[in-house]
């Protein structure tokens, strides 16, 4: 047993600090450290096992090409810059590649760090309202399956969630500090805004939320005044008005110079499903039935009880409504709002538990033993674990292909290694995802896609994909031309081969004239081979694995 430090230990300051430290805080910090260990385990377990997903390949190629001296660019190189979240995502991944080498683990490591930071900020924000709320939020963010999926992906969504939540927390701290310019909070916030805007356009919705929050607070102040003179306003009220005017001017200036954010005006690609305005409401109901139910009264309580806490509600609701009316929808586009949903829902559950605590102890809670208090503090953690479902979170680390709230991975690495051992040097390589085959295999010649063609230039009588330099096989006739070649052809057919990206007639040419090769155990991946010297190719197909 470790004894408490005393003055006789030669460190009087440490002894005084230890004696002042509330035993409740010791319990709270101890449980948070335990939760953080759970978060570490679930994020690092099998982190590098899953092959890259196509969007991860975009980010990883940008980092890889940066190290190669081609700037942040697509697979083709410097001719196609890729600057999405270059500062907050691609650059950290490039540093990780430099230190650890090219690997899935190295690509995802910086994202895990961001995600752990989100757990910390969520705990700090929740602790503003109660220790139980902080523990609940931290546990939820540590084990929630939806959170885990994107906390382990080499994309900008976990960084966005971190900067978004940190910005809300810092602004609330600044507001409660009377919006003083001499405090450190406005300068920390300025850095977060710079990084958040670089990460994703969805961060801009926080600006609208803050302006709305300031307008509500300033209007409430004006209603309570007996005189409309400026001298009647206190310092925070005057700063609120100034920030409100500045925020409105900044918003108008942004729209005039840059137009509306692309996320508001971007049309839904033809290959995407058409999702209605209630898609995200339904998604949260399926993923978080308890939190969504509790968040409604809890949000009202937070709005009434904590003036600065209104920003939490507004920063959740305003972007959620905006995202619901935008044409392009996917679960990852509201991922950064999940921590705030956890905060609001956690506050409601924690308030209920604290009410029950007072009823049970009849106001004598301070006289109870430390072990009993420890048991009480463990209750919200247990409740949070039930809500967050750590079993499902563990399953996320176990599954490497078809994870919840994710488009799914394909066995590009295994297929590429298999083909590398068998393809001739002059073989023609065709791929349904050139970025993936170029990452795992190497040089790729053709892009097998007929629908939803984008990033295309017409060069020398051919349609070229500008992000990879590959030639589109965008017509059935082009696919047939492969059969007239005197070189063998290998086709990497990933998950999109059977989807809306490809034309049934083009797929049929492959199935009828190519031989399916490789392992049937590959997930979401097939390899087809055409050998011009094999006159019995069609006959061979009859005994090959079903297409």
Coordinates of C-alpha atoms in Angstrom, one line a residue, residues 35-495:
X35 CA -11.4 4.3 -19.4
X36 CA -8.4 5.8 -21.3
X37 CA -6.7 2.4 -21.2
X38 CA -9.8 0.8 -22.7
X39 CA -9.8 3.5 -25.4
X40 CA -6.1 2.8 -26.2
X41 CA -6.6 -0.9 -26.4
X42 CA -9.7 -0.7 -28.7
X43 CA -7.9 1.7 -31.0
X44 CA -4.6 -0.1 -31.3
X45 CA -5.9 -3.6 -31.5
X46 CA -5.3 -5.0 -35.0
X47 CA -4.9 -1.4 -36.3
X48 CA -2.8 -2.3 -39.3
X49 CA -4.6 -5.5 -40.3
X50 CA -7.3 -4.1 -42.5
X51 CA -6.2 -3.1 -46.0
X52 CA -6.6 0.6 -46.9
X53 CA -10.1 1.7 -48.0
X54 CA -10.2 3.8 -51.2
X55 CA -10.6 7.1 -49.3
X56 CA -7.7 6.2 -47.1
X57 CA -5.7 5.6 -50.2
X58 CA -6.3 9.2 -51.3
X59 CA -4.9 10.5 -48.1
X60 CA -2.0 8.0 -48.0
X61 CA -1.0 8.8 -51.5
X62 CA -0.9 12.5 -50.7
X63 CA 1.4 11.8 -47.7
X64 CA 3.6 9.3 -49.8
X65 CA 4.0 11.7 -52.7
X66 CA 4.9 14.5 -50.3
X67 CA 7.8 12.5 -49.0
X68 CA 8.8 11.7 -52.6
X69 CA 9.0 15.5 -53.4
X70 CA 5.8 15.7 -55.4
X71 CA 3.8 17.7 -52.9
X72 CA 0.5 16.5 -51.6
X73 CA -0.9 14.9 -54.7
X74 CA -2.9 12.0 -56.0
X75 CA -1.4 8.7 -57.2
X76 CA -0.4 10.1 -60.6
X77 CA 1.9 12.6 -58.9
X78 CA 2.4 16.4 -58.9
X79 CA 0.1 17.0 -61.9
X80 CA -3.0 16.2 -59.7
X81 CA -2.7 18.0 -56.3
X82 CA -4.6 16.6 -53.4
X83 CA -4.8 19.2 -50.6
X84 CA -7.8 18.1 -48.6
X85 CA -6.8 18.3 -44.9
X86 CA -3.2 18.3 -45.9
X87 CA -2.1 20.2 -42.7
X88 CA -4.0 18.2 -40.2
X89 CA -4.2 14.7 -41.8
X90 CA -1.8 14.1 -44.7
X91 CA 1.1 15.9 -43.1
X92 CA 0.9 13.9 -39.8
X93 CA 0.6 10.7 -41.9
X94 CA 3.7 11.7 -43.9
X95 CA 5.6 12.1 -40.6
X96 CA 4.4 8.7 -39.5
X97 CA 5.5 7.2 -42.8
X98 CA 8.9 8.8 -42.4
X99 CA 9.3 7.3 -39.0
X100 CA 7.7 3.9 -39.4
X101 CA 7.7 3.2 -43.1
X102 CA 4.7 2.7 -45.5
X103 CA 2.1 0.6 -43.7
X104 CA -1.6 0.7 -42.8
X105 CA -0.6 1.0 -39.1
X106 CA 1.6 4.1 -39.8
X107 CA -1.2 5.6 -41.9
X108 CA -3.8 5.3 -39.2
X109 CA -1.6 6.1 -36.2
X110 CA -2.0 9.9 -36.3
X111 CA -5.8 9.5 -36.5
X112 CA -5.8 7.3 -33.4
X113 CA -3.9 10.1 -31.6
X114 CA -6.6 12.6 -32.6
X115 CA -9.3 10.2 -31.4
X116 CA -7.7 9.8 -28.0
X117 CA -7.6 13.6 -27.8
X118 CA -11.3 13.6 -28.4
X119 CA -11.8 11.3 -25.5
X120 CA -9.8 13.7 -23.3
X121 CA -11.7 16.8 -24.4
X122 CA -15.0 15.0 -24.1
X123 CA -14.1 14.1 -20.5
X124 CA -13.1 17.7 -19.7
X125 CA -16.3 19.1 -21.3
X126 CA -18.5 16.7 -19.4
X127 CA -16.7 17.3 -16.1
X128 CA -17.7 21.0 -16.3
X129 CA -21.2 19.8 -15.4
X130 CA -20.3 16.9 -13.1
X131 CA -17.7 14.2 -12.6
X132 CA -20.2 11.5 -13.5
X133 CA -21.0 13.3 -16.8
X134 CA -17.3 13.5 -17.6
X135 CA -16.8 9.8 -16.9
X136 CA -19.9 8.9 -18.9
X137 CA -18.7 10.9 -22.0
X138 CA -15.2 9.5 -21.8
X139 CA -16.5 5.9 -21.6
X140 CA -18.9 6.5 -24.4
X141 CA -16.3 7.9 -26.7
X142 CA -13.8 5.1 -25.7
X143 CA -16.0 2.2 -26.7
X144 CA -18.7 3.4 -29.1
X145 CA -18.6 1.3 -32.3
X146 CA -19.4 4.2 -34.7
X147 CA -16.7 6.3 -33.0
X148 CA -14.2 3.5 -33.2
X149 CA -14.7 2.8 -36.9
X150 CA -13.6 6.3 -38.0
X151 CA -11.1 6.6 -35.2
X152 CA -9.1 3.9 -36.9
X153 CA -9.4 5.2 -40.5
X154 CA -6.7 7.3 -42.2
X155 CA -9.1 10.1 -43.1
X156 CA -9.9 13.5 -41.8
X157 CA -13.1 12.7 -39.9
X158 CA -11.5 11.9 -36.5
X159 CA -9.3 15.1 -36.8
X160 CA -12.5 17.0 -37.6
X161 CA -14.3 15.6 -34.5
X162 CA -11.3 16.6 -32.4
X163 CA -11.0 20.2 -33.6
X164 CA -14.8 20.6 -33.6
X165 CA -15.2 19.4 -30.0
X166 CA -12.1 21.2 -28.8
X167 CA -13.3 24.5 -30.3
X168 CA -16.6 24.2 -28.5
X169 CA -14.9 23.5 -25.3
X170 CA -12.4 26.4 -25.6
X171 CA -15.1 28.8 -26.6
X172 CA -17.2 27.9 -23.6
X173 CA -14.2 28.3 -21.4
X174 CA -13.6 31.7 -22.9
X175 CA -17.2 32.8 -22.5
X176 CA -17.2 31.8 -18.8
X177 CA -14.0 33.9 -18.5
X178 CA -15.9 37.0 -19.5
X179 CA -14.6 36.8 -23.1
X180 CA -11.4 38.6 -21.9
X181 CA -8.9 39.2 -24.7
X182 CA -6.0 38.8 -22.3
X183 CA -7.0 35.2 -21.5
X184 CA -5.3 32.4 -23.5
X185 CA -8.6 31.1 -24.8
X186 CA -9.1 33.4 -27.9
X187 CA -5.7 32.6 -29.2
X188 CA -6.1 28.9 -28.7
X189 CA -9.4 29.1 -30.4
X190 CA -7.9 31.0 -33.4
X191 CA -5.4 28.1 -33.9
X192 CA -8.2 25.6 -33.7
X193 CA -10.3 27.5 -36.2
X194 CA -7.4 27.6 -38.6
X195 CA -6.8 23.9 -38.3
X196 CA -10.5 23.0 -38.3
X197 CA -11.1 24.9 -41.5
X198 CA -8.2 23.1 -43.2
X199 CA -9.6 19.8 -42.1
X200 CA -13.2 19.8 -43.6
X201 CA -15.8 22.2 -44.8
X202 CA -18.2 20.8 -42.2
X203 CA -16.3 22.7 -39.6
X204 CA -17.7 26.0 -40.9
X205 CA -21.1 25.0 -39.4
X206 CA -19.5 25.7 -36.0
X207 CA -19.2 29.4 -37.1
X208 CA -22.9 29.5 -37.8
X209 CA -23.6 27.8 -34.4
X210 CA -21.5 30.3 -32.5
X211 CA -23.1 33.3 -34.2
X212 CA -26.5 31.9 -33.3
X213 CA -25.4 31.3 -29.7
X214 CA -24.1 34.9 -29.5
X215 CA -27.3 36.3 -30.9
X216 CA -29.4 34.4 -28.3
X217 CA -27.2 35.5 -25.5
X218 CA -27.1 39.1 -26.6
X219 CA -30.8 39.3 -27.2
X220 CA -31.4 37.9 -23.7
X221 CA -29.1 40.6 -22.3
X222 CA -30.9 43.4 -24.1
X223 CA -34.3 42.2 -22.9
X224 CA -33.1 42.4 -19.3
X225 CA -31.8 45.9 -19.5
X226 CA -33.7 48.9 -18.2
X227 CA -31.6 51.2 -20.4
X228 CA -30.4 50.7 -24.0
X229 CA -27.2 52.7 -23.3
X230 CA -23.9 51.0 -24.0
X231 CA -22.7 51.8 -20.5
X232 CA -25.5 49.6 -19.1
X233 CA -23.8 46.5 -20.7
X234 CA -21.1 44.6 -18.7
X235 CA -17.8 43.6 -20.4
X236 CA -19.0 40.2 -21.5
X237 CA -22.1 41.6 -23.0
X238 CA -20.2 44.2 -24.9
X239 CA -17.8 41.6 -26.2
X240 CA -20.7 39.3 -27.1
X241 CA -22.2 42.1 -29.3
X242 CA -18.8 42.8 -30.9
X243 CA -18.2 39.2 -31.7
X244 CA -21.7 38.8 -33.0
X245 CA -21.2 41.7 -35.5
X246 CA -17.8 40.4 -36.4
X247 CA -19.1 36.9 -37.0
X248 CA -21.9 38.2 -39.2
X249 CA -19.4 40.3 -41.2
X250 CA -17.0 37.4 -41.5
X251 CA -19.8 35.1 -42.8
X252 CA -21.0 37.6 -45.4
X253 CA -17.4 38.2 -46.5
X254 CA -16.8 34.5 -46.8
X255 CA -19.9 34.0 -49.0
X256 CA -19.1 37.0 -51.2
X257 CA -15.5 35.8 -51.8
X258 CA -15.8 32.1 -51.8
X259 CA -19.5 31.5 -52.4
X260 CA -21.6 29.0 -50.4
X261 CA -19.6 26.1 -49.0
X262 CA -19.5 23.2 -51.5
X263 CA -21.0 20.8 -49.0
X264 CA -24.2 22.7 -49.3
X265 CA -24.4 22.8 -53.1
X266 CA -22.7 19.6 -54.2
X267 CA -25.1 17.3 -56.0
X268 CA -25.4 13.6 -55.1
X269 CA -23.4 11.4 -57.5
X270 CA -25.4 9.1 -59.6
X271 CA -23.8 6.1 -58.0
X272 CA -24.9 7.2 -54.5
X273 CA -28.2 6.2 -52.9
X274 CA -30.8 8.9 -52.6
X275 CA -31.3 9.6 -48.9
X276 CA -34.0 11.8 -47.6
X277 CA -33.9 14.6 -45.0
X278 CA -34.5 12.2 -42.1
X279 CA -31.6 10.0 -42.9
X280 CA -29.4 11.2 -40.1
X281 CA -32.2 11.3 -37.6
X282 CA -32.9 7.6 -38.4
X283 CA -29.2 6.9 -38.3
X284 CA -28.8 8.3 -34.8
X285 CA -31.9 6.5 -33.7
X286 CA -30.5 3.1 -34.9
X287 CA -27.0 3.8 -33.5
X288 CA -27.9 5.5 -30.3
X289 CA -31.6 4.8 -29.4
X290 CA -31.0 5.6 -25.7
X291 CA -28.9 8.8 -26.2
X292 CA -31.3 10.1 -28.9
X293 CA -34.2 9.7 -26.5
X294 CA -32.4 11.2 -23.5
X295 CA -30.8 14.0 -25.5
X296 CA -34.1 15.8 -26.1
X297 CA -35.0 16.6 -22.5
X298 CA -31.3 16.8 -21.6
X299 CA -30.7 19.4 -24.2
X300 CA -33.6 21.5 -22.8
X301 CA -32.2 21.1 -19.3
X302 CA -28.7 22.1 -20.4
X303 CA -30.1 25.1 -22.2
X304 CA -32.0 26.3 -19.1
X305 CA -29.4 25.4 -16.5
X306 CA -26.1 26.4 -18.0
X307 CA -26.0 29.6 -20.2
X308 CA -22.6 28.8 -21.8
X309 CA -23.8 25.2 -22.2
X310 CA -26.3 26.4 -24.8
X311 CA -23.4 26.4 -27.2
X312 CA -23.2 22.6 -26.9
X313 CA -26.9 22.3 -27.9
X314 CA -26.6 24.8 -30.8
X315 CA -23.3 23.3 -32.0
X316 CA -25.1 19.9 -32.2
X317 CA -28.5 21.0 -33.6
X318 CA -27.5 23.6 -36.2
X319 CA -25.0 21.5 -38.1
X320 CA -27.3 18.4 -37.8
X321 CA -30.1 20.3 -39.5
X322 CA -27.8 21.7 -42.2
X323 CA -26.4 18.2 -42.9
X324 CA -29.9 16.8 -43.1
X325 CA -30.9 19.1 -45.9
X326 CA -27.7 18.8 -48.0
X327 CA -28.0 16.4 -51.0
X328 CA -24.9 14.2 -50.3
X329 CA -25.3 12.1 -47.1
X330 CA -23.2 9.4 -45.5
X331 CA -22.7 8.4 -41.8
X332 CA -19.1 9.8 -41.7
X333 CA -20.4 13.3 -42.6
X334 CA -22.0 13.7 -39.1
X335 CA -19.3 11.8 -37.3
X336 CA -18.0 15.0 -35.7
X337 CA -21.4 15.6 -34.0
X338 CA -21.3 12.3 -32.2
X339 CA -19.2 13.5 -29.2
X340 CA -21.7 16.4 -28.6
X341 CA -24.6 13.9 -28.7
X342 CA -22.6 12.0 -26.1
X343 CA -22.2 15.1 -23.9
X344 CA -25.9 16.0 -24.0
X345 CA -27.1 12.5 -23.5
X346 CA -24.6 11.9 -20.8
X347 CA -25.7 15.0 -18.9
X348 CA -29.3 13.7 -18.9
X349 CA -28.3 10.3 -17.6
X350 CA -25.9 11.7 -15.1
X351 CA -28.5 14.1 -13.8
X352 CA -30.9 11.2 -13.3
X353 CA -28.3 9.2 -11.5
X354 CA -27.4 12.1 -9.2
X355 CA -31.1 12.6 -8.4
X356 CA -31.4 8.9 -7.5
X357 CA -28.2 9.3 -5.4
X358 CA -29.7 12.1 -3.3
X359 CA -32.9 10.1 -2.8
X360 CA -31.0 7.0 -1.7
X361 CA -28.6 8.7 0.6
X362 CA -31.1 11.3 1.8
X363 CA -28.5 14.0 1.6
X364 CA -25.9 12.1 3.7
X365 CA -23.7 11.2 0.7
X366 CA -20.6 13.1 2.1
X367 CA -20.6 10.8 5.1
X368 CA -20.4 7.6 3.1
X369 CA -17.2 5.5 2.9
X370 CA -14.7 5.8 0.1
X371 CA -15.4 2.2 -1.2
X372 CA -19.1 3.0 -1.4
X373 CA -18.4 6.2 -3.3
X374 CA -16.1 4.2 -5.7
X375 CA -19.0 1.9 -6.3
X376 CA -21.3 4.8 -7.0
X377 CA -18.8 6.4 -9.4
X378 CA -18.6 3.0 -11.2
X379 CA -22.3 3.1 -11.9
X380 CA -22.2 5.7 -14.7
X381 CA -19.3 3.8 -16.3
X382 CA -21.3 0.6 -16.3
X383 CA -24.3 2.4 -17.7
X384 CA -22.0 4.1 -20.4
X385 CA -20.6 0.7 -21.3
X386 CA -24.1 -0.7 -21.8
X387 CA -25.0 2.3 -24.0
X388 CA -21.6 2.3 -25.9
X389 CA -21.6 -1.5 -26.2
X390 CA -17.9 -2.4 -25.8
X391 CA -18.7 -5.8 -27.2
X392 CA -19.7 -4.2 -30.5
X393 CA -16.7 -1.9 -30.2
X394 CA -14.4 -5.0 -29.8
X395 CA -16.1 -6.5 -32.8
X396 CA -15.1 -3.4 -34.8
X397 CA -11.4 -4.3 -34.1
X398 CA -12.1 -7.9 -35.1
X399 CA -13.8 -7.2 -38.4
X400 CA -11.5 -5.8 -41.1
X401 CA -13.9 -5.7 -44.0
X402 CA -17.6 -5.0 -43.5
X403 CA -17.6 -2.7 -40.5
X404 CA -20.7 -0.8 -39.4
X405 CA -21.3 2.7 -40.8
X406 CA -18.5 2.1 -43.3
X407 CA -18.6 1.4 -47.1
X408 CA -16.4 -1.7 -46.6
X409 CA -12.8 -2.8 -47.5
X410 CA -11.6 -5.2 -50.1
X411 CA -8.6 -7.6 -50.2
X412 CA -6.4 -5.5 -52.4
X413 CA -3.2 -6.4 -50.7
X414 CA -3.7 -10.2 -50.8
X415 CA -4.8 -10.1 -54.5
X416 CA -1.9 -7.8 -55.5
X417 CA 0.7 -10.0 -53.8
X418 CA -0.8 -13.0 -55.6
X419 CA -0.8 -11.4 -59.0
X420 CA 2.7 -10.0 -58.5
X421 CA 4.0 -13.6 -58.3
X422 CA 2.3 -14.6 -61.5
X423 CA 2.0 -11.6 -63.9
X424 CA 4.5 -11.1 -66.7
X425 CA 6.5 -7.8 -66.9
X426 CA 4.5 -6.7 -69.9
X427 CA 1.1 -7.7 -68.7
X428 CA -1.8 -5.3 -69.0
X429 CA -3.2 -4.3 -65.6
X430 CA -6.8 -3.3 -65.3
X431 CA -8.5 -2.2 -62.0
X432 CA -11.8 -1.1 -60.7
X433 CA -9.8 1.1 -58.3
X434 CA -6.5 2.2 -59.8
X435 CA -5.5 4.0 -56.6
X436 CA -5.6 0.7 -54.8
X437 CA -3.9 -1.4 -57.3
X438 CA -1.2 1.2 -57.8
X439 CA -0.6 1.3 -54.0
X440 CA -0.4 -2.5 -53.5
X441 CA 0.6 -3.8 -56.9
X442 CA 2.3 -1.0 -58.9
X443 CA 1.8 0.4 -62.4
X444 CA -1.8 0.1 -63.6
X445 CA -2.9 0.7 -67.2
X446 CA -6.7 0.9 -67.3
X447 CA -9.6 2.0 -65.1
X448 CA -12.5 -0.4 -65.4
X449 CA -15.5 1.9 -64.9
X450 CA -18.4 2.8 -67.2
X451 CA -20.7 4.9 -64.9
X452 CA -20.0 7.9 -62.7
X453 CA -16.9 8.9 -64.6
X454 CA -15.1 11.9 -63.1
X455 CA -11.7 13.6 -63.1
X456 CA -11.3 12.9 -66.8
X457 CA -9.4 14.4 -69.7
X458 CA -9.5 13.4 -73.4
X459 CA -5.9 12.7 -74.5
X460 CA -4.8 11.1 -77.7
X461 CA -8.2 9.7 -78.5
X462 CA -8.6 8.2 -75.0
X463 CA -10.3 9.2 -71.8
X464 CA -7.7 9.5 -69.0
X465 CA -8.3 9.5 -65.3
X466 CA -6.4 12.5 -64.1
X467 CA -5.9 11.3 -60.6
X468 CA -4.1 8.1 -61.6
X469 CA -3.1 8.5 -65.3
X470 CA -5.0 5.3 -66.2
X471 CA -7.2 5.0 -69.3
X472 CA -10.9 4.6 -68.8
X473 CA -12.5 1.5 -70.1
X474 CA -15.7 3.4 -70.3
X475 CA -17.3 1.7 -73.3
X476 CA -18.1 -1.9 -74.0
X477 CA -16.1 -1.6 -77.2
X478 CA -13.0 -0.6 -75.2
X479 CA -13.3 -3.7 -73.1
X480 CA -13.5 -5.9 -76.2
X481 CA -10.3 -4.4 -77.5
X482 CA -8.5 -6.0 -74.6
X483 CA -9.3 -9.4 -76.2
X484 CA -7.4 -8.3 -79.4
X485 CA -4.2 -7.7 -77.5
X486 CA -1.2 -10.1 -77.7
X487 CA -0.4 -9.4 -74.0
X488 CA -2.0 -11.1 -71.0
X489 CA -4.5 -9.1 -69.1
X490 CA -5.1 -9.1 -65.3
X491 CA -8.2 -7.4 -63.9
X492 CA -8.4 -6.5 -60.3
X493 CA -12.2 -6.6 -59.6
X494 CA -12.9 -5.0 -56.2
X495 CA -16.2 -4.4 -54.5

